[in-house]
GROMACS .gro file of C-alpha atoms in nm:
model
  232
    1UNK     CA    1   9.973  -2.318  -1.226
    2UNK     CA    2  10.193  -2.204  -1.014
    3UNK     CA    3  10.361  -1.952  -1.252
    4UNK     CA    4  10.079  -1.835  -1.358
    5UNK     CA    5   9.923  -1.707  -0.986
    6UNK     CA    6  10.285  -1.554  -0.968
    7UNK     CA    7  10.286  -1.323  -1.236
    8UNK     CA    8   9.911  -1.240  -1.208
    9UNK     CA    9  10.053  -1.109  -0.874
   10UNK     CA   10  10.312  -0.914  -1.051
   11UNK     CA   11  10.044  -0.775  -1.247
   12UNK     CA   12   9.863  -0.680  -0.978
   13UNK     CA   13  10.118  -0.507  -0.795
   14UNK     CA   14  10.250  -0.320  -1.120
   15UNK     CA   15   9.867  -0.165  -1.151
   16UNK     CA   16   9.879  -0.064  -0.825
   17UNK     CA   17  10.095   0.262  -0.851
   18UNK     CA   18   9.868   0.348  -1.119
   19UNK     CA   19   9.562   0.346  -0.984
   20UNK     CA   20   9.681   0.512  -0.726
   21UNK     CA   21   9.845   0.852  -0.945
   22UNK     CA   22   9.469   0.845  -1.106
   23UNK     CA   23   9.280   0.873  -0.755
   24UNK     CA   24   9.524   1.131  -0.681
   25UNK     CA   25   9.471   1.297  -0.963
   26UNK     CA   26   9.159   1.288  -0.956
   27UNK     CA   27   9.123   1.415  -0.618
   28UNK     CA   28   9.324   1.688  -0.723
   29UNK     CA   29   9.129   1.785  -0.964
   30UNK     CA   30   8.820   1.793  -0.777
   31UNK     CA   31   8.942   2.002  -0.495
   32UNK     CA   32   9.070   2.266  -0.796
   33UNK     CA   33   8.728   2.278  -0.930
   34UNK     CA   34   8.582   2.338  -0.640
   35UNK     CA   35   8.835   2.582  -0.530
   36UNK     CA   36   8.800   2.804  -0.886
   37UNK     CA   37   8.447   2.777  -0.904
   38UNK     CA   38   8.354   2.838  -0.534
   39UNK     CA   39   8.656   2.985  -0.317
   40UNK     CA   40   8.888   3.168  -0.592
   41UNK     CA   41   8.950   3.527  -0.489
   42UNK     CA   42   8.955   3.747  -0.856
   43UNK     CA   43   9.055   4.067  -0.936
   44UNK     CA   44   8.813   4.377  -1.010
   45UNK     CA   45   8.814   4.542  -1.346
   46UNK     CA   46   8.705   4.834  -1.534
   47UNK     CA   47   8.655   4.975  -1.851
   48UNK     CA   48   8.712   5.332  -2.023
   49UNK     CA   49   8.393   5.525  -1.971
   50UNK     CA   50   8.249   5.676  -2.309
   51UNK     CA   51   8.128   5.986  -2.120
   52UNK     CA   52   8.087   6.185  -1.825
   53UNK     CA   53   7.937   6.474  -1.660
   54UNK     CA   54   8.168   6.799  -1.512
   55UNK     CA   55   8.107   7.137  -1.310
   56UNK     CA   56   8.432   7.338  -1.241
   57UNK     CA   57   8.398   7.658  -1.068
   58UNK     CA   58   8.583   7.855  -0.833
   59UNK     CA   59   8.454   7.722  -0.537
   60UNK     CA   60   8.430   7.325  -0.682
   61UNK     CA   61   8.486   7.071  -0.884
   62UNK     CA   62   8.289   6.765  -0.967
   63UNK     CA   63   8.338   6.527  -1.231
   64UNK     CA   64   8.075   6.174  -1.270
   65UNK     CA   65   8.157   5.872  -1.463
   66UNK     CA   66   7.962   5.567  -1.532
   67UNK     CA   67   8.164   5.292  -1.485
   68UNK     CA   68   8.117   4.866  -1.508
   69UNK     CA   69   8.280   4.690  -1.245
   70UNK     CA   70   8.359   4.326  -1.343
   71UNK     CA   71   8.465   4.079  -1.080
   72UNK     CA   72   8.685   3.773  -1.244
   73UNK     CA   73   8.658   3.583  -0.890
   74UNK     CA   74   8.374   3.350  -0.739
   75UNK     CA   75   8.467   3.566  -0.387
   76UNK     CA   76   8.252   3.872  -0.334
   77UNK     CA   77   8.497   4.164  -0.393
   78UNK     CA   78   8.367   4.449  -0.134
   79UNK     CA   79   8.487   4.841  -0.240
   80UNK     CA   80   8.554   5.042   0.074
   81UNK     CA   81   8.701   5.407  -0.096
   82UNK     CA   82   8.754   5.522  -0.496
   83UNK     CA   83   8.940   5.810  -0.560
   84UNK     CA   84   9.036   6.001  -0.909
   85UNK     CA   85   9.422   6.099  -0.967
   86UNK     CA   86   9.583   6.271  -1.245
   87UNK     CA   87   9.930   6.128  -1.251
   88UNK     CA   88  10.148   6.330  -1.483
   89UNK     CA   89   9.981   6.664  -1.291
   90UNK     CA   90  10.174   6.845  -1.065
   91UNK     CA   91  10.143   6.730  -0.691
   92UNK     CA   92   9.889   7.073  -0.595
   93UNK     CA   93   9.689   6.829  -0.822
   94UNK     CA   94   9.522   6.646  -0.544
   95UNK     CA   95   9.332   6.331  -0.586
   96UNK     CA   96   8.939   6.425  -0.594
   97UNK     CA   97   8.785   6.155  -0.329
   98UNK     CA   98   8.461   6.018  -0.384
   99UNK     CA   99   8.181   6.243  -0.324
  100UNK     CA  100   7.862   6.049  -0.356
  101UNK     CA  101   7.700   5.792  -0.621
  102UNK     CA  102   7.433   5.853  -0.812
  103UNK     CA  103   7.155   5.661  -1.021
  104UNK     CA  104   7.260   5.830  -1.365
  105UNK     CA  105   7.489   6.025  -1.536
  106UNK     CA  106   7.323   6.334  -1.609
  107UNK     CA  107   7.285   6.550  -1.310
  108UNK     CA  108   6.896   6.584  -1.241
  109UNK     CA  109   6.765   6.725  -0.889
  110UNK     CA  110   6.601   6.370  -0.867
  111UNK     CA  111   6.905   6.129  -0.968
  112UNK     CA  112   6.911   5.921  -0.663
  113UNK     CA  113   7.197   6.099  -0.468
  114UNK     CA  114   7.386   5.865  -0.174
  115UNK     CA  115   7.668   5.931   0.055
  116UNK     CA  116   8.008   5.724  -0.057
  117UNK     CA  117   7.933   5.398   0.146
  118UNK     CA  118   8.114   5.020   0.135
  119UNK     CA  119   7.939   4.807  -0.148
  120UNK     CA  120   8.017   4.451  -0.324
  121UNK     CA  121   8.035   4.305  -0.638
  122UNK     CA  122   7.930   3.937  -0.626
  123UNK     CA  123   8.126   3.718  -0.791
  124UNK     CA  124   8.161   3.679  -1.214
  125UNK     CA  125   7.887   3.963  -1.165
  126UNK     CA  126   7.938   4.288  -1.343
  127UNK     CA  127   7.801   4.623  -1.193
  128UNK     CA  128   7.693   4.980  -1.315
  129UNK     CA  129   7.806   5.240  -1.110
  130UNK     CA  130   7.813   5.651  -1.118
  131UNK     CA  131   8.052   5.771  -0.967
  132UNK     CA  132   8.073   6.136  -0.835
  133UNK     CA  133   8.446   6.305  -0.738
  134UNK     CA  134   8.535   6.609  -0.659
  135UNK     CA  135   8.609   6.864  -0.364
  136UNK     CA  136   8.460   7.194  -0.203
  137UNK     CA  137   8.781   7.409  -0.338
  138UNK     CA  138   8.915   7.455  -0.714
  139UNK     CA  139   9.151   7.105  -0.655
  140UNK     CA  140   9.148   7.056  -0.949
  141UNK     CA  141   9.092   7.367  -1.277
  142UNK     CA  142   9.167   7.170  -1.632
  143UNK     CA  143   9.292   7.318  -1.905
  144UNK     CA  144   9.079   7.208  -2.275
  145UNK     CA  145   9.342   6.930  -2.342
  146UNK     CA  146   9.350   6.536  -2.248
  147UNK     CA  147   9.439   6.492  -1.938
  148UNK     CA  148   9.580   6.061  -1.831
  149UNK     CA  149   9.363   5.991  -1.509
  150UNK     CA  150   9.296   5.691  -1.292
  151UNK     CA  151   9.062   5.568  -1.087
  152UNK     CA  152   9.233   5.402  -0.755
  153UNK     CA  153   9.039   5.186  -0.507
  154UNK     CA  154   9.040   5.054  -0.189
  155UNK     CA  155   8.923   4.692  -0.146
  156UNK     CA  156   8.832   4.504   0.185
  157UNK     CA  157   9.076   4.190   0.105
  158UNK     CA  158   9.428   4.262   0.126
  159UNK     CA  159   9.653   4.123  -0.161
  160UNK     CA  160   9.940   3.885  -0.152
  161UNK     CA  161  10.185   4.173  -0.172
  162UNK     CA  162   9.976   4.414   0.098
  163UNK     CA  163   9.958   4.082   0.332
  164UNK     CA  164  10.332   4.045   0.275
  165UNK     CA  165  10.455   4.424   0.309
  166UNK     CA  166  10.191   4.449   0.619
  167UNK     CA  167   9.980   4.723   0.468
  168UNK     CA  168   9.643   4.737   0.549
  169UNK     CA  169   9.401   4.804   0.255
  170UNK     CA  170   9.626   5.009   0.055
  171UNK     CA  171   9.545   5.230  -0.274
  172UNK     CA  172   9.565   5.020  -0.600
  173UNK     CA  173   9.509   5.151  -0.935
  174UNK     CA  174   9.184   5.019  -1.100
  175UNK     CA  175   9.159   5.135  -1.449
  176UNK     CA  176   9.368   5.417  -1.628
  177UNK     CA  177   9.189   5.633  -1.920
  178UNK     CA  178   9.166   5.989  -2.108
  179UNK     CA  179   8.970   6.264  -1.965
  180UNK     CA  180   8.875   6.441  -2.268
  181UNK     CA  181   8.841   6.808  -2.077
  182UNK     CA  182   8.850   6.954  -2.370
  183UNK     CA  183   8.474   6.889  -2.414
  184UNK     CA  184   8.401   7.106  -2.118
  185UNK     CA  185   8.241   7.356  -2.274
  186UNK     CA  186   8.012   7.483  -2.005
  187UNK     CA  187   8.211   7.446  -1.664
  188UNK     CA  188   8.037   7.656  -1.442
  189UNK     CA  189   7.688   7.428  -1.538
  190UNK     CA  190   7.694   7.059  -1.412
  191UNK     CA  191   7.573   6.874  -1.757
  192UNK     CA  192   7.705   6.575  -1.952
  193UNK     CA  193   7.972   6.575  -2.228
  194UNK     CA  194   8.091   6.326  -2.458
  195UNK     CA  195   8.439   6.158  -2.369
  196UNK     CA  196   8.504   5.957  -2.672
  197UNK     CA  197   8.775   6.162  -2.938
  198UNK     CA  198   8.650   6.298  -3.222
  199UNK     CA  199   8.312   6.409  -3.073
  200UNK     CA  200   8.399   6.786  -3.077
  201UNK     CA  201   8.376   7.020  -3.386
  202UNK     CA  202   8.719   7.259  -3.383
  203UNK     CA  203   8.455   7.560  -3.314
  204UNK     CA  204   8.324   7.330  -3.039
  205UNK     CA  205   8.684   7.294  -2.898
  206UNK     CA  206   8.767   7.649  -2.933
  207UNK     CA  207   8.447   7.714  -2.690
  208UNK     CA  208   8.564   7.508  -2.471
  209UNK     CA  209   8.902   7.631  -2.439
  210UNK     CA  210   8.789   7.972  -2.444
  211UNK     CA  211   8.569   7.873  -2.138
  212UNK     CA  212   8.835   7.710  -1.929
  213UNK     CA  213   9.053   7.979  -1.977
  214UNK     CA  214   8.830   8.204  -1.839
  215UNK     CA  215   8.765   8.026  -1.566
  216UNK     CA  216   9.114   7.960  -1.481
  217UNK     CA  217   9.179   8.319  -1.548
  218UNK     CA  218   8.884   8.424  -1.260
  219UNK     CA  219   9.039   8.214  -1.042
  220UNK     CA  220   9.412   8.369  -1.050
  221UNK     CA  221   9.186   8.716  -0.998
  222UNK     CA  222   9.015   8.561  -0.687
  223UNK     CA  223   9.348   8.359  -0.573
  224UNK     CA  224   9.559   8.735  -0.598
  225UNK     CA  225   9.307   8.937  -0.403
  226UNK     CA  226   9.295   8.668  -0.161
  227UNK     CA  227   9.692   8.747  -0.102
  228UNK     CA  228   9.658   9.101  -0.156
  229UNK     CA  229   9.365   9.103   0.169
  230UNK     CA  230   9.647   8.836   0.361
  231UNK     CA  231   9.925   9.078   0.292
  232UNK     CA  232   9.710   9.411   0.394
   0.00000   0.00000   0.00000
């Protein structure tokens, strides 16, 4: 009888450390769950936009894209600033801030204009935006070619690496894509093209680059009598 209480104590104690990895375990597990589904911070993405709207001129240039902004997270992500760079450009090439956001992509005088202003994407939400860059001087003049642009952003959490290297809300890429310019065949009207390739018949792409090098031509004329007035 004896024997028998001592190695059902044995037992016992053998099933103890056992017990006590599942409860651990399991209490691991919970706390992950709850972290992932309630308190994980994600990451904002973006997708190539199949079209946009452009008016270049001497005196401007705006350029509107409808973009889908997906948060991975459960955290509301909040955008402060967007911005539109053309990396391989030279550096006069500056980025074109954000200008205003709109209701749709083709400019109407009724499309729901609004100043740039903070906004959030809620989490594993997706949001339709249109976006409006540009500036009040020729910043940027494209040529009828593909040009590699990307959209940068400013977000109101800092990462790991901006909390490490002490940088407060730095510029991060957001999504790189092709501006098809090329399909600008009407720059000095602010209407919608196509931006996916292939849209454009060859006389349609002649047009255009006729168009833009017109433009661009008009604007060394302007840019020389400026100097020519400086100089006098």
């Amino acid at each position: 009888m004896i024997g028998l209480v001592l190695a059902a104590g044995q037992q016992s104690n053998g099933s103890l450390p056992a017990a006590a990895v599942v409860a651990a375990c399991a209490l691991v597990f919970t706390v992950a769950s709850f972290w992932w589904l309630n308190a994980r911070q994600g990451v904002l993405k973006s997708w190539e936009p199949h079209s946009f709207a452009a008016a270049v001129t001497p005196q401007l240039a705006r350029l509107r894209f409808p973009f889908v902004l997906y948060n991975t997270g459960a955290k509301s992500i909040v955008v402060v600033d967007l911005r539109l760079s053309f990396p391989d450009e030279e550096r006069s090439v500056l980025p074109l801030p954000w200008t205003s956001t709109r209701d749709r992509l083709r400019p109407e005088p009724e499309d729901g204009m609004r100043l740039p202003a903070p906004f959030a994407v809620d989490g594993r939400k997706a949001n339709q935006v249109f976006i409006e860059f540009g500036a009040p001087f020729p910043g940027f003049v494209p040529e009828a070619r593909d040009y590699r642009a990307v959209i940068e952003v400013r977000l109101g959490h800092r990462r790991f690496v901006d909390r490490a290297l002490r940088r407060n809300q730095a510029w991060q890429p957001l999504l790189f894509f092709t501006l098809r310019a090329g399909h600008i065949m009407n720059p000095g009207s602010y209407i919608a093209y196509s931006n996916r390739p292939g849209d454009r018949t060859k006389e349609e792409l002649h047009k255009a680059d006729a168009a833009l090098g017109a433009l661009l031509e008009k604007l060394q004329e302007s840019s020389a009598s400026g100097n020519d007035e400086t100089t006098s």
